[in-house]
Amino acid sequence: MGLCLGPDSSAEQRQARLHSDRIDRALYEHAKLEMNAVKILLLGAAESGKSTLVKQMKIIHHHGFTEEELISFKPAVLDNLLGSMKFVLQGMGLLRINLANPKNTVHAQTVLSCGRCIDEDSALLPFVAQALRCLWADSQVKLATSRGYEFELNDSAHYFFLNMSRITAPAYRPTQTDVLRVRLRTSGIIETQFKIRSLVIRLYDVGGQRAERRKWISCFEDVRTVLFVTALSGYDMTLLEDPAANRLQESFKLFSSICNNIFFRNTSMILFLNKIDLFQEKILHLGRHLRHYFAQYRGADRDVDSAARFIAGQFLALNRSPAKLVYHHFTTATDTSNIQVVFQVVIDTIVKENLEAVSLL
């Protein structure tokens, strides 16, 4: 007995063909997009400035943060301000520096013992804001802050203290500079996508703490470029998670393991020697001479160029493949104009290497 096909059957076939065509077009468009997509893996130890670079990409290529996004950073900014003041007060104990005004002892106790310091509207409680302002007005707190390198005060503390009056005001709204300065620990993998000319850039930022590094391998596939970030200013500092480990030595080990990894045999390697501004301040004005931490350094004290070139050379010498080029740049991640210029050079390098890879040069 033959199979009878009704009129609905041809309509179903047409619908199926249309559906198949739509899938084919979508796959074609996706493939075309992927040809112009560049996957950049952002790696480096904690506190190197990776997340600040990601924020800069949003400012430069996504027209900055919306008002709503800026407001969302308010609790983090206030937490950074409070945490920094607590750290300074603890540092004063280590340095045996007393408050200039004994009346500020009450304010110090307020800050150190503060549990819930922010109200339901994400504003500092008035008595906490007053305590912070009084402490920053104390000359000995300022002295301890200026010696923050002796107890490893975070990079952004001084910025937040200088903006104390604005930040502690009830109607405070974060600025883009505040957002660049705020410190938030990166956990997991954060993808940022933006377009430069015909290229779609996918930037993957992963946590730099030792506990986060096991997640890196999931990002290794199809990576065109590894952007490794290190903080030059960490040469005299230790890891938060291991006070016995020098931060720059940790970066050397990490860079060597990445640069010589079989996954990245044919991957462009770019090194950002970040926080050159803080490095310069330490070398020129704070007496933190590089030879005190790296005995093999033979350059002059207070010679920023010589010291920076020495550290760059130490990184480049870790590359065990003569055919593999490592491009390096000195950067200040909090300086938007600097990052805009340097990242354009990075993109030009990536484009050039991609063209060479397909023999178009």
XYZ file of N, CA and C in Angstrom, residues 43-46 48 213 216 226-235 246-260 269-276 279 290 294 296 306-321 324-331:
204
model
N 47.155 37.427 31.593
C 47.694 36.641 32.702
C 48.686 37.464 33.521
N 48.958 36.993 34.708
C 49.912 37.672 35.589
C 49.551 37.403 37.034
N 50.487 37.700 37.920
C 50.263 37.488 39.348
C 49.265 38.511 39.883
N 48.768 38.259 41.078
C 47.832 39.193 41.717
C 48.493 40.550 41.920
N 48.927 42.927 39.847
C 49.769 43.412 38.743
C 49.099 44.516 37.932
N 44.836 30.033 39.694
C 45.573 29.702 38.474
C 45.187 28.371 37.857
N 43.138 28.644 34.731
C 43.668 29.239 33.513
C 43.607 28.298 32.320
N 48.983 36.069 24.266
C 49.018 36.122 25.726
C 49.584 37.481 26.105
N 48.830 38.191 26.918
C 49.282 39.484 27.434
C 49.600 39.278 28.914
N 50.886 39.220 29.212
C 51.320 38.964 30.592
C 51.634 40.303 31.261
N 51.035 40.516 32.419
C 51.200 41.786 33.131
C 51.963 41.545 34.427
N 52.974 42.373 34.665
C 53.705 42.319 35.924
C 53.838 43.729 36.483
N 53.886 43.835 37.793
C 54.049 45.142 38.442
C 55.522 45.355 38.742
N 56.147 46.302 38.022
C 57.552 46.628 38.287
C 57.759 47.022 39.745
N 56.768 47.719 40.299
C 56.894 48.249 41.654
C 56.871 47.164 42.725
N 56.639 45.907 42.323
C 56.591 44.816 43.288
C 57.952 44.239 43.625
N 59.035 44.845 43.113
C 60.369 44.284 43.331
C 60.776 44.246 44.798
N 58.855 36.918 47.207
C 58.967 38.227 46.564
C 58.034 38.284 45.355
N 57.326 39.398 45.204
C 56.324 39.500 44.120
C 56.951 39.414 42.728
N 58.092 40.060 42.539
C 58.702 40.040 41.211
C 59.283 38.661 40.906
N 59.877 38.014 41.909
C 60.377 36.653 41.698
C 59.229 35.712 41.345
N 58.081 35.911 41.973
C 56.889 35.115 41.650
C 56.481 35.338 40.195
N 56.556 36.580 39.738
C 56.215 36.889 38.348
C 57.199 36.244 37.381
N 58.479 36.225 37.740
C 59.470 35.565 36.891
C 59.102 34.092 36.692
N 58.805 33.402 37.776
C 58.459 31.976 37.703
C 57.199 31.764 36.863
N 56.206 32.608 37.092
C 54.934 32.472 36.389
C 55.106 32.747 34.899
N 55.874 33.798 34.570
C 56.109 34.138 33.168
C 56.847 33.011 32.457
N 57.836 32.433 33.115
C 58.596 31.336 32.510
C 57.685 30.157 32.200
N 56.791 29.830 33.136
C 55.892 28.690 32.926
C 54.897 28.947 31.801
N 54.512 30.203 31.603
C 53.567 30.559 30.532
C 54.283 30.663 29.189
N 55.382 31.393 29.174
C 56.102 31.650 27.926
C 56.595 30.351 27.279
N 57.008 29.392 28.111
C 57.574 28.145 27.595
C 56.574 26.989 27.587
N 53.418 36.588 22.337
C 53.643 36.847 23.753
C 53.986 38.325 23.942
N 53.149 38.992 24.719
C 53.354 40.422 24.975
C 53.465 40.623 26.487
N 54.474 41.385 26.880
C 54.755 41.612 28.293
C 54.529 43.080 28.635
N 53.622 43.330 29.582
C 53.399 44.685 30.093
C 54.131 44.817 31.428
N 55.153 45.655 31.457
C 55.866 45.966 32.688
C 55.151 47.169 33.289
N 54.204 46.882 34.157
C 53.236 47.878 34.611
C 53.705 48.615 35.875
N 52.993 49.677 36.197
C 53.239 50.510 37.383
C 54.619 51.164 37.344
N 54.995 51.616 36.145
C 56.289 52.281 35.977
C 56.336 53.581 36.784
N 57.173 52.567 40.337
C 58.558 52.088 40.289
C 59.515 53.280 40.302
N 67.333 49.009 43.786
C 67.095 47.676 43.231
C 68.147 46.673 43.697
N 67.907 42.667 44.354
C 68.466 41.839 43.283
C 69.963 42.105 43.223
N 72.293 40.854 41.634
C 72.948 40.814 40.327
C 72.825 42.126 39.562
N 67.896 52.305 33.746
C 68.769 51.143 33.909
C 68.070 50.040 34.710
N 67.395 50.426 35.788
C 66.699 49.447 36.630
C 65.564 48.774 35.871
N 64.797 49.566 35.121
C 63.674 49.012 34.358
C 64.169 48.084 33.256
N 65.255 48.486 32.581
C 65.805 47.627 31.519
C 66.342 46.319 32.095
N 66.919 46.393 33.293
C 67.423 45.174 33.945
C 66.283 44.182 34.183
N 65.178 44.678 34.728
C 64.042 43.785 35.015
C 63.460 43.235 33.719
N 63.325 44.093 32.697
C 62.824 43.622 31.396
C 63.732 42.515 30.861
N 65.053 42.710 30.979
C 66.011 41.710 30.509
C 65.885 40.387 31.243
N 65.587 40.450 32.545
C 65.401 39.234 33.327
C 64.209 38.427 32.807
N 63.130 39.135 32.456
C 61.958 38.454 31.900
C 62.272 37.844 30.536
N 62.877 38.641 29.651
C 63.137 38.175 28.281
C 64.088 36.983 28.267
N 65.010 36.933 29.224
C 65.971 35.827 29.284
C 65.310 34.498 29.651
N 64.089 34.553 30.172
C 63.372 33.329 30.547
C 62.774 32.605 29.346
N 62.705 33.278 28.198
C 62.172 32.677 26.977
C 63.194 31.689 26.414
N 62.838 30.402 26.399
C 63.778 29.367 25.973
C 63.700 29.051 24.477
N 62.845 29.752 23.748
C 62.699 29.497 22.313
C 63.271 30.668 21.519
N 60.911 32.523 19.185
C 59.723 33.158 19.741
C 60.069 34.586 20.189
N 59.338 35.554 19.677
C 59.544 36.946 20.056
C 58.638 37.299 21.229
N 59.186 38.035 22.167
C 58.402 38.569 23.277
C 58.458 40.092 23.174
N 57.311 40.702 22.939
C 57.235 42.159 22.824
C 56.946 42.740 24.204
N 57.729 43.727 24.622
C 57.502 44.281 25.956
C 57.248 45.785 25.897
N 56.425 46.249 26.836
C 56.058 47.666 26.927
C 56.026 48.078 28.396
N 56.459 49.300 28.670
C 56.356 49.868 30.017
C 55.043 50.644 30.106
N 54.247 50.346 31.118
C 52.896 50.911 31.182
C 52.543 51.443 32.567
